[in-house]
Short mmCIF file of C-alpha atoms and ligand atoms in Angstrom, two decimals:
data_model
loop_
_atom_site.label_atom_id
_atom_site.label_comp_id
_atom_site.label_asym_id
_atom_site.label_seq_id
_atom_site.Cartn_x
_atom_site.Cartn_y
_atom_site.Cartn_z
CA MET E 1 -0.02 0.01 0.04
CA ASP E 2 1.26 3.53 -0.77
CA HIS E 3 -0.06 7.04 -0.24
CA PHE E 4 -0.56 8.07 -3.86
CA LEU E 5 -4.35 8.11 -4.21
CA TYR E 6 -7.06 10.00 -5.99
CA LYS E 7 -8.95 12.33 -3.74
CA ASN E 8 -11.69 14.63 -5.09
CA GLY E 9 -10.73 13.61 -8.61
CA ALA E 10 -7.06 14.53 -8.32
CA LEU E 11 -3.98 12.41 -7.62
CA HIS E 12 -2.43 13.25 -4.31
CA ALA E 13 0.80 12.37 -2.52
CA GLU E 14 -0.57 11.96 0.98
CA ASP E 15 -2.58 15.19 1.43
CA VAL E 16 -0.85 17.23 -1.24
CA PRO E 17 -2.33 17.39 -4.78
CA LEU E 18 0.41 16.55 -7.27
CA SER E 19 -0.86 19.44 -9.44
CA CYS E 20 0.28 21.86 -6.59
CA ILE E 21 3.76 20.46 -6.69
CA ALA E 22 3.88 20.74 -10.48
CA ALA E 23 2.73 24.36 -10.31
CA GLN E 24 5.30 25.34 -7.66
CA VAL E 25 8.30 23.25 -8.51
CA GLY E 26 7.77 22.54 -12.22
CA THR E 27 8.06 19.24 -14.06
CA PRO E 28 9.58 16.73 -14.43
CA VAL E 29 9.96 16.13 -10.68
CA TYR E 30 10.20 13.10 -8.36
CA VAL E 31 7.78 13.11 -5.47
CA TYR E 32 8.23 10.88 -2.44
CA SER E 33 5.82 10.06 0.37
CA ALA E 34 7.30 10.07 3.90
CA ALA E 35 4.37 8.01 5.24
CA THR E 36 4.95 5.31 2.65
CA LEU E 37 8.66 5.14 3.39
CA THR E 38 7.97 4.88 7.06
CA ARG E 39 5.37 2.19 6.58
CA HIS E 40 7.59 0.08 4.36
CA PHE E 41 10.55 0.31 6.72
CA GLY E 42 8.28 -0.77 9.50
CA LEU E 43 7.24 -3.86 7.60
CA PHE E 44 10.85 -5.10 7.40
CA ARG E 45 11.38 -4.47 11.04
CA GLN E 46 8.25 -6.34 11.90
CA ALA E 47 9.32 -9.21 9.60
CA LEU E 48 12.50 -9.66 11.66
CA ASP E 49 11.11 -8.89 15.11
CA TRP E 50 11.75 -12.52 16.16
CA THR E 51 15.53 -11.76 16.34
CA ASP E 52 18.28 -9.19 16.82
CA HIS E 53 18.46 -7.40 13.51
CA LEU E 54 19.49 -4.28 11.58
CA VAL E 55 17.63 -3.24 8.42
CA CYS E 56 20.32 -1.44 6.37
CA PHE E 57 18.62 0.69 3.67
CA ALA E 58 20.41 0.19 0.33
CA VAL E 59 21.52 3.69 -0.33
CA LYS E 60 21.99 3.10 -4.03
CA SER E 61 18.23 2.86 -4.48
CA ASN E 62 17.65 6.42 -3.36
CA SER E 63 20.45 8.47 -1.83
CA ASN E 64 18.78 11.76 -1.25
CA LEU E 65 19.88 13.16 2.11
CA ALA E 66 16.34 13.78 3.26
CA VAL E 67 15.31 10.21 2.46
CA LEU E 68 18.37 8.89 4.31
CA LYS E 69 17.69 11.16 7.29
CA LEU E 70 14.12 9.93 7.52
CA MET E 71 15.29 6.31 7.35
CA GLY E 72 18.14 6.89 9.77
CA ASP E 73 15.87 8.61 12.33
CA LEU E 74 13.58 5.56 12.20
CA GLY E 75 16.65 3.48 13.24
CA ALA E 76 17.73 2.19 9.85
CA GLY E 77 21.28 1.19 9.15
CA MET E 78 22.74 1.88 5.69
CA ASP E 79 24.27 -0.32 3.02
CA VAL E 80 26.73 1.78 1.03
CA VAL E 81 28.91 0.99 -1.95
CA SER E 82 31.05 4.06 -2.45
CA ALA E 83 32.75 6.94 -0.58
CA GLY E 84 29.96 9.16 -1.80
CA GLU E 85 27.25 6.95 -0.36
CA TYR E 86 29.20 6.57 2.92
CA LEU E 87 29.46 10.37 3.23
CA ARG E 88 25.79 10.76 2.44
CA ALA E 89 24.84 8.37 5.21
CA LYS E 90 27.07 10.20 7.64
CA ALA E 91 25.73 13.57 6.53
CA ALA E 92 22.19 12.23 7.19
CA GLY E 93 23.27 11.61 10.79
CA VAL E 94 23.67 7.79 10.59
CA PRO E 95 26.49 6.71 12.92
CA GLY E 96 29.32 4.56 11.41
CA ASP E 97 28.38 1.61 13.56
CA ARG E 98 25.14 1.28 11.53
CA ILE E 99 26.86 1.49 8.10
CA VAL E 100 27.95 -1.62 6.15
CA PHE E 101 30.19 -1.14 3.17
CA SER E 102 29.52 -3.46 0.21
CA GLY E 103 30.73 -3.37 -3.37
CA VAL E 104 33.21 -5.25 -5.53
CA GLY E 105 35.69 -2.54 -6.11
CA LYS E 106 36.30 -0.55 -2.96
CA THR E 107 39.48 1.57 -3.32
CA LEU E 108 42.02 2.04 -0.58
CA ALA E 109 40.85 5.68 -0.27
CA GLU E 110 37.29 4.53 0.28
CA MET E 111 38.25 1.94 2.82
CA ARG E 112 40.40 4.46 4.68
CA LEU E 113 37.55 6.98 4.79
CA ALA E 114 35.21 4.41 6.31
CA ILE E 115 37.79 3.14 8.83
CA GLU E 116 38.45 6.71 10.00
CA GLY E 117 34.78 7.65 10.12
CA GLY E 118 33.61 4.36 11.78
CA ILE E 119 32.04 1.38 10.12
CA ARG E 120 29.93 -1.54 11.25
CA GLN E 121 31.42 -4.03 8.80
CA PHE E 122 33.03 -4.34 5.41
CA ASN E 123 31.50 -6.91 3.17
CA ILE E 124 34.50 -8.33 1.35
CA GLU E 125 34.04 -9.50 -2.24
CA SER E 126 37.39 -10.97 -3.23
CA GLU E 127 40.75 -12.15 -1.93
CA PRO E 128 42.76 -9.24 -3.29
CA GLU E 129 40.32 -6.83 -1.61
CA MET E 130 40.60 -8.79 1.65
CA ARG E 131 44.41 -8.56 1.58
CA ALA E 132 44.36 -4.90 0.77
CA LEU E 133 41.95 -4.09 3.56
CA SER E 134 44.03 -6.15 6.04
CA GLN E 135 47.18 -4.25 5.06
CA LEU E 136 45.46 -0.89 5.27
CA ALA E 137 43.72 -1.54 8.60
CA ALA E 138 46.93 -2.94 10.16
CA SER E 139 48.88 0.12 8.92
CA MET E 140 46.30 2.30 10.63
CA GLY E 141 46.49 0.30 13.85
CA ALA E 142 42.83 -0.67 13.39
CA THR E 143 40.96 -3.98 13.45
CA VAL E 144 37.85 -3.89 11.24
CA PRO E 145 34.87 -6.21 11.36
CA VAL E 146 34.36 -8.12 8.13
CA ALA E 147 31.86 -10.39 6.51
CA ILE E 148 32.76 -12.22 3.29
CA ARG E 149 30.27 -12.13 0.50
CA VAL E 150 29.71 -15.59 -0.86
CA ASN E 151 28.32 -16.30 -4.26
CA PRO E 152 25.93 -19.23 -3.72
CA ASP E 153 25.42 -20.01 -7.42
CA VAL E 154 21.66 -19.65 -7.20
CA ASP E 155 19.50 -18.37 -10.02
CA ALA E 156 17.54 -15.40 -8.74
CA LYS E 157 15.13 -15.61 -11.72
CA THR E 158 15.17 -11.92 -12.29
CA HIS E 159 16.40 -9.61 -15.10
CA GLU E 160 19.83 -10.66 -16.13
CA LYS E 161 21.34 -7.21 -15.60
CA ILE E 162 20.34 -7.25 -11.91
CA ALA E 163 21.02 -10.95 -11.02
CA THR E 164 24.17 -11.30 -8.89
CA GLY E 165 24.15 -14.77 -7.35
CA LYS E 166 25.28 -16.98 -10.21
CA SER E 167 28.85 -18.19 -10.58
CA GLU E 168 29.16 -16.25 -13.85
CA ASN E 169 28.48 -12.92 -12.00
CA LYS E 170 31.33 -10.74 -10.71
CA PHE E 171 30.04 -10.71 -7.16
CA GLY E 172 31.36 -12.43 -4.04
CA ILE E 173 33.63 -15.46 -3.72
CA PRO E 174 32.50 -18.90 -4.84
CA ILE E 175 30.81 -20.57 -1.84
CA SER E 176 32.83 -23.69 -2.60
CA ARG E 177 35.99 -21.84 -1.66
CA ALA E 178 34.63 -20.06 1.37
CA ILE E 179 36.31 -22.31 3.99
CA GLU E 180 39.71 -21.60 2.48
CA VAL E 181 39.15 -17.86 2.22
CA TYR E 182 37.80 -17.57 5.76
CA ALA E 183 40.86 -19.40 7.03
CA GLU E 184 43.10 -16.85 5.38
CA ALA E 185 40.90 -14.02 6.71
CA ALA E 186 41.34 -15.32 10.27
CA ARG E 187 45.17 -15.32 9.81
CA LEU E 188 45.37 -11.77 8.43
CA PRO E 189 46.09 -8.85 10.73
CA GLY E 190 43.62 -5.93 10.95
CA LEU E 191 40.54 -8.10 10.24
CA GLU E 192 37.98 -9.49 12.60
CA VAL E 193 35.74 -12.04 10.93
CA VAL E 194 32.17 -11.49 12.20
CA GLY E 195 29.83 -12.88 9.60
CA VAL E 196 28.78 -14.12 6.27
CA ASP E 197 27.19 -11.93 3.50
CA VAL E 198 25.09 -12.85 0.46
CA HIS E 199 23.01 -10.88 -2.09
CA ILE E 200 21.64 -12.74 -5.05
CA GLY E 201 19.92 -10.03 -7.06
CA SER E 202 17.18 -7.45 -7.20
CA GLN E 203 13.46 -7.40 -7.98
CA LEU E 204 13.02 -11.04 -6.94
CA THR E 205 9.36 -11.97 -7.12
CA ASP E 206 9.71 -15.49 -5.84
CA LEU E 207 10.95 -16.61 -2.41
CA ALA E 208 12.49 -19.90 -3.64
CA PRO E 209 15.88 -18.46 -4.71
CA PHE E 210 16.18 -16.65 -1.33
CA ARG E 211 15.40 -19.90 0.47
CA ALA E 212 17.98 -21.77 -1.53
CA ALA E 213 20.68 -19.18 -1.00
CA TYR E 214 19.98 -18.75 2.79
CA ARG E 215 20.10 -22.49 3.28
CA LYS E 216 23.49 -22.56 1.71
CA VAL E 217 24.56 -19.70 4.02
CA ALA E 218 23.27 -21.63 7.05
CA GLU E 219 25.24 -24.76 5.99
CA LEU E 220 28.35 -22.68 5.50
CA THR E 221 27.88 -20.98 8.89
CA GLY E 222 27.84 -24.37 10.57
CA ALA E 223 30.99 -25.46 8.71
CA LEU E 224 32.77 -22.19 9.54
CA ARG E 225 31.89 -22.53 13.20
CA ALA E 226 33.26 -26.04 13.19
CA GLU E 227 36.51 -24.55 11.96
CA GLY E 228 36.60 -22.19 14.93
CA HIS E 229 35.28 -18.97 13.36
CA GLN E 230 32.98 -16.79 15.47
CA ILE E 231 30.10 -16.16 13.08
CA THR E 232 27.70 -13.86 14.93
CA ARG E 233 26.14 -11.94 12.06
CA LEU E 234 24.50 -12.78 8.72
CA ASP E 235 24.01 -10.12 6.15
CA LEU E 236 21.32 -11.54 3.83
CA GLY E 237 21.37 -8.72 1.24
CA GLY E 238 18.35 -7.01 -0.36
CA GLY E 239 16.39 -7.85 -3.46
CA LEU E 240 12.72 -8.43 -2.46
CA GLY E 241 10.67 -7.30 -5.49
CA ILE E 242 7.75 -4.86 -5.69
CA PRO E 243 4.55 -4.87 -7.80
CA TYR E 244 5.28 -2.64 -10.81
CA ARG E 245 1.84 -3.36 -12.26
CA ARG E 246 -1.29 -2.80 -10.25
CA ASP E 247 -3.17 -5.49 -12.12
CA ASN E 248 -0.65 -8.29 -11.51
CA ASN E 249 0.03 -10.82 -8.88
CA ALA E 250 1.90 -9.05 -6.13
CA PRO E 251 5.30 -10.40 -5.06
CA PRO E 252 5.68 -11.92 -1.57
CA LEU E 253 5.35 -9.54 1.41
CA PRO E 254 8.18 -8.67 3.77
CA ILE E 255 6.56 -10.77 6.52
CA GLU E 256 6.73 -13.87 4.28
CA TYR E 257 10.33 -13.04 3.44
CA GLY E 258 11.08 -12.81 7.17
CA GLN E 259 9.61 -16.25 7.64
CA VAL E 260 11.91 -17.64 4.96
CA ILE E 261 14.84 -16.11 6.75
CA ARG E 262 13.68 -17.54 10.06
CA GLU E 263 13.24 -21.05 8.64
CA ALA E 264 16.65 -21.03 6.89
CA VAL E 265 18.90 -19.40 9.48
CA GLY E 266 16.80 -18.78 12.60
CA HIS E 267 18.40 -21.64 14.50
CA LEU E 268 21.89 -20.21 14.21
CA ASP E 269 21.37 -17.47 16.80
CA CYS E 270 23.01 -14.88 14.61
CA GLU E 271 22.17 -11.14 14.36
CA ILE E 272 20.45 -10.66 10.99
CA GLU E 273 21.19 -7.78 8.65
CA ILE E 274 19.20 -7.20 5.47
CA GLU E 275 19.75 -4.58 2.77
CA PRO E 276 16.46 -3.72 1.13
CA GLY E 277 16.24 -0.74 -1.16
CA ARG E 278 13.60 -1.01 -3.82
CA ASN E 279 10.97 -2.56 -1.49
CA ILE E 280 11.19 0.42 0.90
CA VAL E 281 11.40 3.29 -1.56
CA GLY E 282 10.16 2.05 -4.95
CA ASN E 283 6.49 2.54 -4.37
CA ALA E 284 7.09 5.51 -2.17
CA GLY E 285 7.84 7.68 -5.21
CA VAL E 286 6.40 8.86 -8.45
CA LEU E 287 7.88 10.85 -11.31
CA LEU E 288 5.51 13.63 -12.27
CA ALA E 289 5.61 14.91 -15.84
CA GLU E 290 3.64 17.22 -18.17
CA VAL E 291 2.47 16.54 -21.70
CA ILE E 292 4.25 18.82 -24.11
CA TYR E 293 2.56 17.66 -27.33
CA VAL E 294 0.10 15.07 -28.49
CA LYS E 295 1.39 13.99 -31.83
CA GLN E 296 -0.52 11.94 -34.33
CA GLY E 297 1.74 9.40 -36.03
CA GLU E 298 0.75 7.27 -39.02
CA ASP E 299 -0.66 4.40 -37.00
CA ARG E 300 -0.45 5.61 -33.44
CA ASP E 301 -0.56 8.63 -31.20
CA PHE E 302 2.48 9.83 -29.25
CA LEU E 303 2.31 11.50 -25.92
CA ILE E 304 5.43 13.59 -25.82
CA VAL E 305 6.13 14.38 -22.20
CA ASP E 306 8.75 16.54 -20.46
CA ALA E 307 10.35 13.58 -18.63
CA ALA E 308 12.82 11.53 -20.51
CA MET E 309 15.15 8.55 -20.32
CA ASN E 310 17.74 10.77 -18.61
CA ASP E 311 15.23 11.28 -15.72
CA LEU E 312 14.01 7.69 -15.46
CA LEU E 313 16.34 5.27 -17.17
CA ARG E 314 14.79 1.96 -16.18
CA PRO E 315 12.47 1.49 -19.16
CA ALA E 316 15.32 2.21 -21.64
CA MET E 317 17.90 0.17 -19.74
CA TYR E 318 15.96 -2.91 -18.54
CA GLY E 319 12.78 -2.72 -20.62
CA ALA E 320 11.10 -1.98 -17.24
CA HIS E 321 7.45 -1.16 -16.89
CA HIS E 322 6.18 1.76 -14.85
CA ASP E 323 2.47 2.26 -14.61
CA ILE E 324 1.52 5.62 -16.09
CA VAL E 325 -1.53 7.36 -14.62
CA PRO E 326 -3.26 10.69 -15.29
CA VAL E 327 -3.17 13.24 -12.44
CA ILE E 328 -6.78 14.09 -13.10
CA GLU E 329 -8.87 11.07 -12.30
CA PRO E 330 -10.70 9.81 -15.33
CA GLY E 331 -14.44 9.66 -14.83
CA LEU E 332 -16.12 6.28 -14.40
CA GLY E 333 -16.40 4.60 -17.79
CA ALA E 334 -14.34 7.32 -19.49
CA ALA E 335 -12.98 6.19 -22.83
CA VAL E 336 -9.34 5.27 -22.89
CA HIS E 337 -6.96 5.81 -25.76
CA PRO E 338 -3.64 4.12 -26.53
CA TYR E 339 -0.65 6.40 -26.51
CA ASP E 340 3.07 5.66 -26.95
CA VAL E 341 4.51 7.74 -24.11
CA VAL E 342 7.86 9.15 -25.08
CA GLY E 343 10.38 11.73 -23.92
CA PRO E 344 12.10 14.50 -25.88
CA VAL E 345 15.54 12.81 -25.96
CA CYS E 346 16.87 12.10 -29.46
CA GLU E 347 16.78 8.29 -29.21
CA SER E 348 14.07 5.85 -29.99
CA GLY E 349 14.93 4.15 -26.74
CA ASP E 350 13.45 7.14 -25.05
CA THR E 351 10.06 5.37 -24.90
CA PHE E 352 8.39 4.80 -21.54
CA GLN E 353 5.57 2.67 -22.69
CA LYS E 354 3.93 1.66 -25.94
CA ALA E 355 0.13 1.78 -26.21
CA ALA E 356 -0.39 3.01 -22.65
CA GLN E 357 -4.11 3.11 -21.96
CA LEU E 358 -4.90 6.64 -20.82
CA PRO E 359 -7.84 8.93 -21.07
CA GLN E 360 -7.78 11.50 -23.87
CA MET E 361 -4.83 13.75 -22.99
CA GLU E 362 -4.00 17.30 -24.08
CA ALA E 363 -0.85 19.44 -23.96
CA GLY E 364 -0.39 20.70 -20.45
CA GLY E 365 -1.98 17.62 -18.89
CA LEU E 366 -0.09 15.95 -16.02
CA ILE E 367 0.84 12.30 -15.72
CA ALA E 368 2.69 10.28 -13.02
CA PHE E 369 5.02 7.34 -13.46
CA ARG E 370 4.41 5.09 -10.56
CA SER E 371 6.86 2.92 -8.61
CA ALA E 372 9.68 5.39 -9.47
CA GLY E 373 11.14 6.01 -5.99
CA ALA E 374 13.90 3.43 -6.33
CA TYR E 375 16.61 3.52 -9.00
CA GLY E 376 14.91 6.63 -10.44
CA ALA E 377 16.50 9.89 -9.39
CA VAL E 378 19.74 8.13 -8.48
CA MET E 379 20.17 6.92 -12.09
CA ALA E 380 19.24 10.24 -13.64
CA SER E 381 21.72 12.22 -15.73
CA GLU E 382 21.89 15.46 -17.69
CA TYR E 383 21.96 13.74 -21.09
CA ASN E 384 20.88 16.14 -23.83
CA SER E 385 21.84 18.86 -21.33
CA ARG E 386 18.58 18.49 -19.56
CA PRO E 387 18.81 19.80 -15.99
CA LEU E 388 19.08 17.03 -13.32
CA VAL E 389 15.52 16.17 -12.25
CA PRO E 390 14.57 17.67 -8.83
CA GLU E 391 13.08 15.80 -5.89
CA VAL E 392 10.31 16.65 -3.43
CA LEU E 393 9.34 15.01 -0.14
CA VAL E 394 5.72 15.10 1.06
CA GLN E 395 4.68 14.64 4.64
CA GLY E 396 0.96 14.96 5.41
CA ASP E 397 -0.26 18.22 3.93
CA HIS E 398 3.17 19.86 3.33
CA PHE E 399 6.09 19.27 1.09
CA ALA E 400 9.67 20.40 0.58
CA VAL E 401 12.03 20.45 -2.32
CA ILE E 402 14.80 18.10 -1.24
CA ARG E 403 16.92 18.57 -4.37
CA ALA E 404 16.43 21.66 -6.43
CA ARG E 405 16.56 21.68 -10.23
CA PRO E 406 19.90 23.18 -11.19
CA THR E 407 19.78 26.43 -13.23
CA PHE E 408 21.38 26.49 -16.70
CA ASP E 409 24.03 28.83 -15.27
CA GLU E 410 24.94 26.26 -12.62
CA MET E 411 25.13 23.49 -15.22
CA LEU E 412 27.30 25.55 -17.54
CA ALA E 413 29.52 26.74 -14.64
CA ARG E 414 30.67 23.13 -13.91
CA ASP E 415 32.56 22.98 -17.23
CA SER E 416 35.68 25.00 -17.97
CA ILE E 417 37.30 25.96 -21.15
CA PRO E 418 41.11 25.66 -21.00
CA PRO E 419 43.04 28.89 -21.61
CA TRP E 420 44.72 27.41 -24.72
CA LEU E 421 41.44 27.01 -26.57
N1 LLP Y 501 22.58 -5.11 -1.41
C1 LLP Y 501 23.43 -5.20 -2.49
C2 LLP Y 501 24.77 -5.73 -2.25
C3 LLP Y 501 22.99 -4.78 -3.74
O1 LLP Y 501 23.85 -4.98 -4.81
C4 LLP Y 501 21.70 -4.29 -3.94
C5 LLP Y 501 21.24 -3.89 -5.26
C6 LLP Y 501 20.87 -4.20 -2.84
C7 LLP Y 501 21.35 -4.65 -1.55
C8 LLP Y 501 19.45 -3.67 -2.88
O2 LLP Y 501 18.63 -4.41 -3.66
P1 LLP Y 501 17.08 -4.11 -3.70
O3 LLP Y 501 16.48 -4.42 -2.32
O4 LLP Y 501 16.93 -2.64 -3.96
O5 LLP Y 501 16.56 -4.94 -4.79
N2 LLP Y 501 19.24 -0.36 -11.09
C9 LLP Y 501 18.53 -1.61 -11.02
C10 LLP Y 501 18.67 -2.29 -9.71
C11 LLP Y 501 20.13 -2.62 -9.30
C12 LLP Y 501 20.31 -3.29 -7.99
C13 LLP Y 501 21.71 -3.39 -7.60
N3 LLP Y 501 21.94 -3.93 -6.33
C14 LLP Y 501 17.03 -1.36 -11.34
O6 LLP Y 501 16.69 -0.21 -11.61
O7 LLP Y 501 16.27 -2.31 -11.28
#
């Protein structure tokens, strides 16, 4: 459930009409609902309330400082994958001991930053990285908590570009070699082995791959303990999918996911970390856009809107579907019309949806792309020199711009022309 509903014939974010935001901030603009974020975070907490746990929000899904502050104030930890994300989490007030650092290519500079600023744990993804971190930590006189990310070779049954748990993927160390790698980790200075980490992919709509992966983690944990390792923490990654289509079977709920975790690893008496991103923020956001032109093609009509692939890349990149809805509620039984909804960018890939069923639209009409809160604004760019899309957070009957649209002067000022030109 989210808080984007029609009230008095107009689509609202909580108690704010989206048309008010469009009038005051302009379009395109991302709009997030604080109540939805809060609710979704609570569902994960509830799903794990049978054990010690930390829900670490995957910062990559939405890294706006206001979103991170809201999550952090609710008690969330953060899963970060770069210096920038680490600094954002800290700037949002999240203490280092609630931040886990994931990612296959952490640089020495990034690891140093996190050791200096405080870190809950590094999730190590390879032996060279493990050795580099050991050397660095030892040289700084520090001992850092680590979990090793294992690749369980499980098919997540999701889009190939966001599956991470098969042996052909670049992530983690093969689970078959884990015993050996943990033995080396235990010998290395500067590292304290605390746990096992796994993440098999994103937008999973079936619990079976999670179950398979977590069972393998449980088995490994037993084997590692038998070798004398103190495994007290399991980081089980993120990946639980969301409904992108209102008319479809909904994916499993966080509470069901929590049960799978309990069944697979509950007996191990470990603290559980999870790293959900999309499931918390995906349906807590929409991208609001205005129709620039309605263009009649030879055999179809195009709705040319002022949002484009640079603002919401998912359809162009993954063929992803986002429900598109009019901001003015269509009357009961109103005729629908098929439109190809496209942006102004000079690529045919800049198509959000073909034959979207919408009421008759006119230039100046507003539409919303639903389920756009995760991997939306964070993947936006200024391609075609379109200003980076702004973001707004709604709470109840008020809203705030949480990232302003840059002016053209600001955009141009970031470049410089060398004196010899
Ligand atoms: N933890 C790790 C180590 C991850 O790599 C990811 C996502 C997550 C947690 C969070 O997964 P989530 O709960 O959000 O599914 N840009 C793509 C999604 C990429 C996901 C990458 N890793 C998209 O738009 O679908």
